[in-house]
PDB file of C-alpha atoms in Angstrom:
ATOM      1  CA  UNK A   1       1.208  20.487  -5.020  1.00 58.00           C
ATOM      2  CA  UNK A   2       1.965  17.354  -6.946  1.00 68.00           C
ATOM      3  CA  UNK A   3      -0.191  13.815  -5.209  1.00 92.00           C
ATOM      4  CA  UNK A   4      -3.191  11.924  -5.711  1.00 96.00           C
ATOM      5  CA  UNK A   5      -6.249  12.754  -4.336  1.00 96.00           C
ATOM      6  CA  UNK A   6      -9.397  10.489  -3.667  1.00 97.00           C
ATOM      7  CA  UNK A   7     -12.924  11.510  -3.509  1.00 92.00           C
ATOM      8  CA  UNK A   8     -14.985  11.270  -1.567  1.00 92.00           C
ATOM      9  CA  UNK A   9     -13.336  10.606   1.436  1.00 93.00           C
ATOM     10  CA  UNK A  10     -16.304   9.059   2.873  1.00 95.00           C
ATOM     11  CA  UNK A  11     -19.415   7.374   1.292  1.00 94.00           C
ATOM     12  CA  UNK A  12     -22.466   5.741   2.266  1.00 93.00           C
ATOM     13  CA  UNK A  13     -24.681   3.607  -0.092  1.00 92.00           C
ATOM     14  CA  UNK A  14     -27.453   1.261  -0.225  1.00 91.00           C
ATOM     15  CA  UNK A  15     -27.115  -2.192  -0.934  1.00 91.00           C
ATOM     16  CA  UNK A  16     -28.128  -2.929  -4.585  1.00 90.00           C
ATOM     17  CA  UNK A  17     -26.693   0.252  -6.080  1.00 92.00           C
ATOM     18  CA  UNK A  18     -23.434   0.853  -8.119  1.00 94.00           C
ATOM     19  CA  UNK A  19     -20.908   3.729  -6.769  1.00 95.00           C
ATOM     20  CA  UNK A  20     -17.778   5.035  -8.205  1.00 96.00           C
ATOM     21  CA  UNK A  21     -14.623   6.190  -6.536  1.00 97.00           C
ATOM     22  CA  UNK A  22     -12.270   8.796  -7.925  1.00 97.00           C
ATOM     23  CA  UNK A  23      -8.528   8.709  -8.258  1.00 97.00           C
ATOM     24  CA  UNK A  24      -6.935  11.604  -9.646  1.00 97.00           C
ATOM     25  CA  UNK A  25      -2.888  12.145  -9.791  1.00 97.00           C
ATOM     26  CA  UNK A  26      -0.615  14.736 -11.162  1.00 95.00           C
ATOM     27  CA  UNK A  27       2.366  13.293 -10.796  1.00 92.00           C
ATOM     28  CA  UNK A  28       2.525  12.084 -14.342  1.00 91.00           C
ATOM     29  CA  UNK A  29       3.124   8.579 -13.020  1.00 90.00           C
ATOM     30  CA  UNK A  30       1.923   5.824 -15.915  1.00 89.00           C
ATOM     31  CA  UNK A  31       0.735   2.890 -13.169  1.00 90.00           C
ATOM     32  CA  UNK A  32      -2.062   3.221 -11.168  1.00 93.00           C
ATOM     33  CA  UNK A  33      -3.383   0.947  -8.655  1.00 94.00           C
ATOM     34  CA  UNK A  34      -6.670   0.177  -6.529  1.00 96.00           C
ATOM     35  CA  UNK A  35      -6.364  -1.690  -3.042  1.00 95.00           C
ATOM     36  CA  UNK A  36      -8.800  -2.622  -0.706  1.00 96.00           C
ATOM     37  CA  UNK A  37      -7.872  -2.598   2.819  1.00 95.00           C
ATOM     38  CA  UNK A  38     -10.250  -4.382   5.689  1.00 92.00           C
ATOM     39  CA  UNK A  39      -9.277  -4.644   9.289  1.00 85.00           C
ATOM     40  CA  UNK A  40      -6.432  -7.627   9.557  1.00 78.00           C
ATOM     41  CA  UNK A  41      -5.828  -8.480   5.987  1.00 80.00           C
ATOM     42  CA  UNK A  42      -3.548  -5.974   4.666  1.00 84.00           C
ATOM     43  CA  UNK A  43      -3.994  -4.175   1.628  1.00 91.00           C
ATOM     44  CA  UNK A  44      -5.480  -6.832  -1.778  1.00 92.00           C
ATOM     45  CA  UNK A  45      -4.974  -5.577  -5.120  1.00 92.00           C
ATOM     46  CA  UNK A  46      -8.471  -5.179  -7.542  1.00 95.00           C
ATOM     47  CA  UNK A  47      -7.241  -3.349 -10.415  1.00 95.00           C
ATOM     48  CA  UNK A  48      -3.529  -1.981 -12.072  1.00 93.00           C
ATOM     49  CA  UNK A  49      -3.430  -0.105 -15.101  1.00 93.00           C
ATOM     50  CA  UNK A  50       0.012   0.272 -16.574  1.00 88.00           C
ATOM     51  CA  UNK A  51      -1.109   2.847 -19.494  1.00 89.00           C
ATOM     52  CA  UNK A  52      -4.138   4.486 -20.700  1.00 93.00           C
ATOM     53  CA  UNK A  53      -6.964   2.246 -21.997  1.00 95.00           C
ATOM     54  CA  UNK A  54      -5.391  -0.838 -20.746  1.00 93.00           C
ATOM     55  CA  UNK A  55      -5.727  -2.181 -17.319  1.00 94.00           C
ATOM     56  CA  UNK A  56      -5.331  -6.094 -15.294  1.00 92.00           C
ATOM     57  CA  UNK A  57      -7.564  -7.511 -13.019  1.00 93.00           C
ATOM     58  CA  UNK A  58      -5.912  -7.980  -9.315  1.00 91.00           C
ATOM     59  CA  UNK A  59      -6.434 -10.649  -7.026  1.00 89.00           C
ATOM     60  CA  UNK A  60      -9.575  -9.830  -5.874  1.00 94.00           C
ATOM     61  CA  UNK A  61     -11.701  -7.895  -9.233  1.00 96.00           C
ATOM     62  CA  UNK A  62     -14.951  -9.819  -8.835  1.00 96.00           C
ATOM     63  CA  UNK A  63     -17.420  -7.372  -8.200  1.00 96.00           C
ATOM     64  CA  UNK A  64     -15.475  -4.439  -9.370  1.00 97.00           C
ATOM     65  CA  UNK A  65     -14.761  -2.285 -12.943  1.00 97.00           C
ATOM     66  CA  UNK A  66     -12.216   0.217 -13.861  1.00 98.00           C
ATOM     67  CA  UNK A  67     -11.404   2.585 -16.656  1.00 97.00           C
ATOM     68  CA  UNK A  68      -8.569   4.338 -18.067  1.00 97.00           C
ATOM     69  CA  UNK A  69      -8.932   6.656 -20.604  1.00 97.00           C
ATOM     70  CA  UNK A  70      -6.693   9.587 -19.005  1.00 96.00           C
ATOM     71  CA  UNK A  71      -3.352   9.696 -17.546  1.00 96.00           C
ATOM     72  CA  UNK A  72      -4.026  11.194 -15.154  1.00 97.00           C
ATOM     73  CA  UNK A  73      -7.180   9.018 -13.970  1.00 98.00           C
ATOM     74  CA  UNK A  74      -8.426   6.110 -12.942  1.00 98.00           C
ATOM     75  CA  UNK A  75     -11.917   5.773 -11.604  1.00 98.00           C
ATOM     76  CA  UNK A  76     -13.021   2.755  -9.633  1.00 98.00           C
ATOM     77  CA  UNK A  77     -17.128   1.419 -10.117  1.00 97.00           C
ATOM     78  CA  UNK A  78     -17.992  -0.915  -7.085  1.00 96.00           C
ATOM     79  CA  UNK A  79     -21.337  -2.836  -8.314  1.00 94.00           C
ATOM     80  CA  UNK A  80     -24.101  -4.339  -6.382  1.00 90.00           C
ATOM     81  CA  UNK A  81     -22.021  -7.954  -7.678  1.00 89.00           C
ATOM     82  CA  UNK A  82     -19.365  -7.549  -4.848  1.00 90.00           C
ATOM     83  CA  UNK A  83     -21.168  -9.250  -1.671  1.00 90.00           C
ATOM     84  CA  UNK A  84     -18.811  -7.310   1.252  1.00 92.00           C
ATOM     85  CA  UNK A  85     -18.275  -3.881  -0.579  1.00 94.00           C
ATOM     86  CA  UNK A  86     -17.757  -1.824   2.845  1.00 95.00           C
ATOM     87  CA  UNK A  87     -14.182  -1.389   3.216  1.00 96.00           C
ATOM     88  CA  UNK A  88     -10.867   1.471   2.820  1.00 97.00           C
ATOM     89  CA  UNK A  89     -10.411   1.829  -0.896  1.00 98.00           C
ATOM     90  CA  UNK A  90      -6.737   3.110  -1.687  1.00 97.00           C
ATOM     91  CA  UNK A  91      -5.809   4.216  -5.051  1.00 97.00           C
ATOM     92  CA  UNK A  92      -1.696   4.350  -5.711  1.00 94.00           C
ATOM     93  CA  UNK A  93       0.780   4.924  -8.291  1.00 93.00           C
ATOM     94  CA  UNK A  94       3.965   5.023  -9.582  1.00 87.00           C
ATOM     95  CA  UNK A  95       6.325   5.760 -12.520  1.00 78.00           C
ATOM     96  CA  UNK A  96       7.231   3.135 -14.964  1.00 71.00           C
ATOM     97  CA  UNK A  97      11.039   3.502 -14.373  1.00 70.00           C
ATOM     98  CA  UNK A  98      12.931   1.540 -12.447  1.00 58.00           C
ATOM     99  CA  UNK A  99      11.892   2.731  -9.186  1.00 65.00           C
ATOM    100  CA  UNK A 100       9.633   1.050  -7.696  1.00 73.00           C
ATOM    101  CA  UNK A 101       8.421   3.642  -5.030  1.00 80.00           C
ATOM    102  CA  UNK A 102       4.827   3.714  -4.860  1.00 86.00           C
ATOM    103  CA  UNK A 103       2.642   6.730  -3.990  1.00 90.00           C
ATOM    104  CA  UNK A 104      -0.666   6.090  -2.215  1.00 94.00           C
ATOM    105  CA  UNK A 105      -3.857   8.540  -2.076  1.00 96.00           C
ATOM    106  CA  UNK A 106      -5.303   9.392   0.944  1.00 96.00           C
ATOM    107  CA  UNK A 107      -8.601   6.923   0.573  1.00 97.00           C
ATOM    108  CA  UNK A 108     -12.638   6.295   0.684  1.00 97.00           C
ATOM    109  CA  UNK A 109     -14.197   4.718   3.343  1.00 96.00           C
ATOM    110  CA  UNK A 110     -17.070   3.177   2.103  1.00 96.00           C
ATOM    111  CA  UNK A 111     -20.074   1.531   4.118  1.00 95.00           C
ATOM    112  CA  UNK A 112     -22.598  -0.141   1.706  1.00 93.00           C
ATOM    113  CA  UNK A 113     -25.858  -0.522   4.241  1.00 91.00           C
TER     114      UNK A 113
ATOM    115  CA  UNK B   1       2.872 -20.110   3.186  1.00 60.00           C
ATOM    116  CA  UNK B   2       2.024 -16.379   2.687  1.00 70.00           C
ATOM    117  CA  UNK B   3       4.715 -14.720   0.626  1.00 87.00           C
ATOM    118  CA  UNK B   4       5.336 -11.739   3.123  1.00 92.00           C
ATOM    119  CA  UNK B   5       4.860 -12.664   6.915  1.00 94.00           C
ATOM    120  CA  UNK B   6       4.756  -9.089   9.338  1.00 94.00           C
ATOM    121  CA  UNK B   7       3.546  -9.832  12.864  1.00 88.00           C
ATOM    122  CA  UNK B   8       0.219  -7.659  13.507  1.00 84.00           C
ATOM    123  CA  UNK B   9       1.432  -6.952  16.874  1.00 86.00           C
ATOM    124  CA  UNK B  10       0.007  -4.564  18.836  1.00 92.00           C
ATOM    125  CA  UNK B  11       3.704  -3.128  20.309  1.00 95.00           C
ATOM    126  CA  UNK B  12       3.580  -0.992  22.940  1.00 97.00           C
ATOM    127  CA  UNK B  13       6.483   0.691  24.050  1.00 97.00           C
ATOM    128  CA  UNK B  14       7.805   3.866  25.912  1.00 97.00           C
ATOM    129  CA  UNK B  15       8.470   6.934  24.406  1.00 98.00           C
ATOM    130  CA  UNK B  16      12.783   7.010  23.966  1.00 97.00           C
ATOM    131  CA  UNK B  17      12.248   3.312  23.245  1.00 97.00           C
ATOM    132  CA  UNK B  18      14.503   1.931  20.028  1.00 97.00           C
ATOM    133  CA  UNK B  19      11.829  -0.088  18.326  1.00 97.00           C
ATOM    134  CA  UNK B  20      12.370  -2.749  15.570  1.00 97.00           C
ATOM    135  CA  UNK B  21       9.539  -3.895  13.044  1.00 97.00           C
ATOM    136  CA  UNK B  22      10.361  -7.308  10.824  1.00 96.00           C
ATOM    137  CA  UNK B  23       8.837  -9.179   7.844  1.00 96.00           C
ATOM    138  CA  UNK B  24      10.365 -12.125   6.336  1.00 96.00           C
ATOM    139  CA  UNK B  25       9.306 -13.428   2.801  1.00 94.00           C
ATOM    140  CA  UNK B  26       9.522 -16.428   0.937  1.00 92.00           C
ATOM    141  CA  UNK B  27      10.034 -15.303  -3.104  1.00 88.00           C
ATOM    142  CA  UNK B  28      13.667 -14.757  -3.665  1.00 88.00           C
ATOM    143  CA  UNK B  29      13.028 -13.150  -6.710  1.00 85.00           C
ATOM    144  CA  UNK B  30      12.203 -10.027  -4.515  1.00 87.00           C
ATOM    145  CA  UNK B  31      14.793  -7.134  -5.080  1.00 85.00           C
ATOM    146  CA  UNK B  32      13.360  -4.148  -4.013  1.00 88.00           C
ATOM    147  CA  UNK B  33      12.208  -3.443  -0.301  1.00 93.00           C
ATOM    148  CA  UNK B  34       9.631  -0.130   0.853  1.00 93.00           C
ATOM    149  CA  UNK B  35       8.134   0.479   4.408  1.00 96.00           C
ATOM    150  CA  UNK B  36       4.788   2.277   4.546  1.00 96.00           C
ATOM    151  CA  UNK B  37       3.688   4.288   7.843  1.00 97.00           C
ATOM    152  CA  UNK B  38       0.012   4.543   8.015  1.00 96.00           C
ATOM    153  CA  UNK B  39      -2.074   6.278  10.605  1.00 95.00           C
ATOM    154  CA  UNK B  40      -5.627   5.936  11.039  1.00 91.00           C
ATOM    155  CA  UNK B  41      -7.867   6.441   8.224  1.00 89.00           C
ATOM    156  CA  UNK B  42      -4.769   7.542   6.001  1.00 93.00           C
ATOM    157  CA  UNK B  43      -3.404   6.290   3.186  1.00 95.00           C
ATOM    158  CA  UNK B  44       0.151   5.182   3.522  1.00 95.00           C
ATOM    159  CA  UNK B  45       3.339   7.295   3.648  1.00 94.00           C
ATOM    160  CA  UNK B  46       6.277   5.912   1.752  1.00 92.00           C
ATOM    161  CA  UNK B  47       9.042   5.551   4.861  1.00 94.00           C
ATOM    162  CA  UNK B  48      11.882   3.713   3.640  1.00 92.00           C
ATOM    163  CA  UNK B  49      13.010   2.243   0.269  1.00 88.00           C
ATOM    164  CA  UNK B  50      16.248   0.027  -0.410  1.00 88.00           C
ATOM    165  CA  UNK B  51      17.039  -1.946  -3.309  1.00 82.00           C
ATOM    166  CA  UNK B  52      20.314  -3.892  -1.733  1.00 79.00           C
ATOM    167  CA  UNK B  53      21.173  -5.709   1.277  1.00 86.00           C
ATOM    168  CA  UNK B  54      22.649  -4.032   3.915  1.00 89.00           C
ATOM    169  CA  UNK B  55      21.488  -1.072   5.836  1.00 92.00           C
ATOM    170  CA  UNK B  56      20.373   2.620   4.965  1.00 93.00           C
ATOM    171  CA  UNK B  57      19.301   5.366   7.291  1.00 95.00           C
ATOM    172  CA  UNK B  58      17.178   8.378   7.307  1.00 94.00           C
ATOM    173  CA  UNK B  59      17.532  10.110  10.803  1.00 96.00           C
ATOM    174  CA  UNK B  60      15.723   8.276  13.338  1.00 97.00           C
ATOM    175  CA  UNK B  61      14.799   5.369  10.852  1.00 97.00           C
ATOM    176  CA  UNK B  62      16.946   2.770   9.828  1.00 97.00           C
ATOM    177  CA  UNK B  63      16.035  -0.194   7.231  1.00 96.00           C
ATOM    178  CA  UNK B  64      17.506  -3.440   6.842  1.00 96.00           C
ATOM    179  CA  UNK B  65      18.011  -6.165   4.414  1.00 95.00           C
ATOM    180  CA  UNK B  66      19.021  -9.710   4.388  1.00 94.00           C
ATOM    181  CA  UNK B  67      18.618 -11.249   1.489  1.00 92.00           C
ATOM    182  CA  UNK B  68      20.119 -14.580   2.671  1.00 92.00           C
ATOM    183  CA  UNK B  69      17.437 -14.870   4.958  1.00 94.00           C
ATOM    184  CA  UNK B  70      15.018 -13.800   3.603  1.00 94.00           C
ATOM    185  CA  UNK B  71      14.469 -10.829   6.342  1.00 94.00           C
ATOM    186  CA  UNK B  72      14.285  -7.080   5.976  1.00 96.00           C
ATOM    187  CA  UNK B  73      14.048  -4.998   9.341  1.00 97.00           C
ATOM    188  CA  UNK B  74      13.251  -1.465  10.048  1.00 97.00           C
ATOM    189  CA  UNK B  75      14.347   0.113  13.255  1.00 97.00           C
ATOM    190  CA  UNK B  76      12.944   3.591  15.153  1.00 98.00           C
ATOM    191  CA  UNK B  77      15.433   4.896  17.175  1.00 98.00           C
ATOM    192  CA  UNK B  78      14.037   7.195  20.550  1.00 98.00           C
ATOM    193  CA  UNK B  79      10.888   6.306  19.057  1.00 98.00           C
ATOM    194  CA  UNK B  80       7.950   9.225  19.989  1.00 98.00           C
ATOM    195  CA  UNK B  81       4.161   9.452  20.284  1.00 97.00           C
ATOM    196  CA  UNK B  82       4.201  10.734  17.086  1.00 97.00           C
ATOM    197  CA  UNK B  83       5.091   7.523  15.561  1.00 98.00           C
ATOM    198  CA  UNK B  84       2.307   5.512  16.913  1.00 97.00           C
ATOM    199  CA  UNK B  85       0.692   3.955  13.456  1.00 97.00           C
ATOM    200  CA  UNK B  86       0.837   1.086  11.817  1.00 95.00           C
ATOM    201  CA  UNK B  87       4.219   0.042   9.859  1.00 97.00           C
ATOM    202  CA  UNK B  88       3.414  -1.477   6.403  1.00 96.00           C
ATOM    203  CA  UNK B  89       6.594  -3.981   4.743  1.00 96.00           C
ATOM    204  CA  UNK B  90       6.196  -4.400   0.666  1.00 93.00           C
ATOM    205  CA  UNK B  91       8.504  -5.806  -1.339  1.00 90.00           C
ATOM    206  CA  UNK B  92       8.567  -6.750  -4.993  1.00 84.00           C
ATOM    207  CA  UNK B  93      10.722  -8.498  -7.937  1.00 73.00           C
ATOM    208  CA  UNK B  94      12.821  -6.941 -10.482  1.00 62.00           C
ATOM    209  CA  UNK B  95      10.170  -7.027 -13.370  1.00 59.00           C
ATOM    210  CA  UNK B  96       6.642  -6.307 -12.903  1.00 55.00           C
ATOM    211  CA  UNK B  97       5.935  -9.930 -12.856  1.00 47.00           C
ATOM    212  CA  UNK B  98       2.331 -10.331 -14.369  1.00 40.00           C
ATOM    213  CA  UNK B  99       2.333  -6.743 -13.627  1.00 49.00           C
ATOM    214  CA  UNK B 100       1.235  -6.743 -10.492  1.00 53.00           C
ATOM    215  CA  UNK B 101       1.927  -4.398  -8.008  1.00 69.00           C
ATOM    216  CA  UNK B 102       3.534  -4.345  -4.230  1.00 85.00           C
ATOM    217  CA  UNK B 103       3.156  -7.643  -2.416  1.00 88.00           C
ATOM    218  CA  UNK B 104       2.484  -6.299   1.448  1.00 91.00           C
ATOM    219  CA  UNK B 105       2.170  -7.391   4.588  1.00 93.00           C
ATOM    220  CA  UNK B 106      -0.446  -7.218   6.890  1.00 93.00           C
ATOM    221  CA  UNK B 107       1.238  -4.113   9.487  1.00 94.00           C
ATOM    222  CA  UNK B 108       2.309  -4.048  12.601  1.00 95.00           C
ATOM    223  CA  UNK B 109       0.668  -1.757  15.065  1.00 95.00           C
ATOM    224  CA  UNK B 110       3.149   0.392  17.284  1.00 97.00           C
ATOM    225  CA  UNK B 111       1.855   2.543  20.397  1.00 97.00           C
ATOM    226  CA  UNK B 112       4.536   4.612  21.321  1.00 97.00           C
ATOM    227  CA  UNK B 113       3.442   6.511  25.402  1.00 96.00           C
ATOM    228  CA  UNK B 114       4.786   9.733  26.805  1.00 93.00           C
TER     229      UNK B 114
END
């Protein structure tokens, strides 16, 4: 079955430590995206990448790295810099044609303690 | 003012009910219109997508477009349980402007009863 999948689906951590979410698709799409949702305020962009090995900050990166060096991934390293961490992380993405349908993951709920 | 205004709701409403979920925007540069269904603790589902003004259906769901004003509708026609979630509008331009992705709004809740 062609989709993206995120793992895990739910994580705990301790304050102070780094933690990395996984976004893996197979739907040979070239963008990929990472959204942060929190109860009331939508869904905020932190990080697009439009190819491999190159990727934009979003509107809200701060506290937040990304890497690209697949395709087919695009991993997402919350640090102990971002001060309200605990939130739905959604990864999407999306061919580079000119559709602009865009395909979301199912998510990661994580609570930073 | 926010570039994509949805009202959060909640909307309750019968089952059979026709329901009708709105966002306006303010960039007229925006061409291309999607609506997301999301339940809880899911990512969301790509609904609807139009690229015009006007109207296109798919079964029970129908999505609108005015471009004039600014205003892009989507309607649930004898709406069920089932579609209890919350309805996601993004929109964006005909270039990936700075790249970035979907501009969204915030959702509207529905509760559909039995």
């Amino acid at each position: 079955d062609g989709g993206i999948t995120q793992s895990p689906k739910y994580l705990f951590r301790k304050e102070g430590q780094n933690v990395t979410l996984s976004c893996e698709q197979n739907l040979n799409h070239d963008a990929m995206y990472w959204y942060r949702q929190d109860p009331g305020q939508g869904l905020r962009l932190i990080y697009y990448s439009q190819i491999v090995n190159d990727f934009q900050k979003g509107d809200i990166a701060e506290g937040y790295s990304v890497s690209r060096e697949k395709k087919e991934s695009f991993p997402l390293t919350v640090t102990s810099a971002q001060k309200n961490p605990t939130a739905f992380y959604l990864c999407a993405s999306r061919t580079r044609d000119s559709s602009y349908e865009q395909y979301f993951g199912p998510g990661t709920r994580l609570t930073v303690t | 003012q926010k570039e994509v205004e949805q009202d959060p709701g909640p909307l309750s409403v019968p089952e059979g009910a026709i329901v009708s979920l709105n966002c306006t925007y303010s960039n007229s540069a925006f061409q291309y219109f999607m609506w997301y269904r999301q339940y809880s603790r899911k990512g969301p589902e790509l609904l609807m997508y139009t690229y015009s003004s006007g109207n296109k259906e798919d079964g029970r769901f129908t999505a609108q477009v005015d471009k004039s004003s600014k205003y892009i509708s989507l309607f649930i026609r004898d709406s069920q349980p089932s579609d209890s979630a919350t309805y996601l509008c993004a929109m964006t331009g005909p270039t990936d402007q700075a790249g970035t992705a979907l501009i969204f709004g915030k959702g509207t809740t529905l509760s559909v009863s039995s």
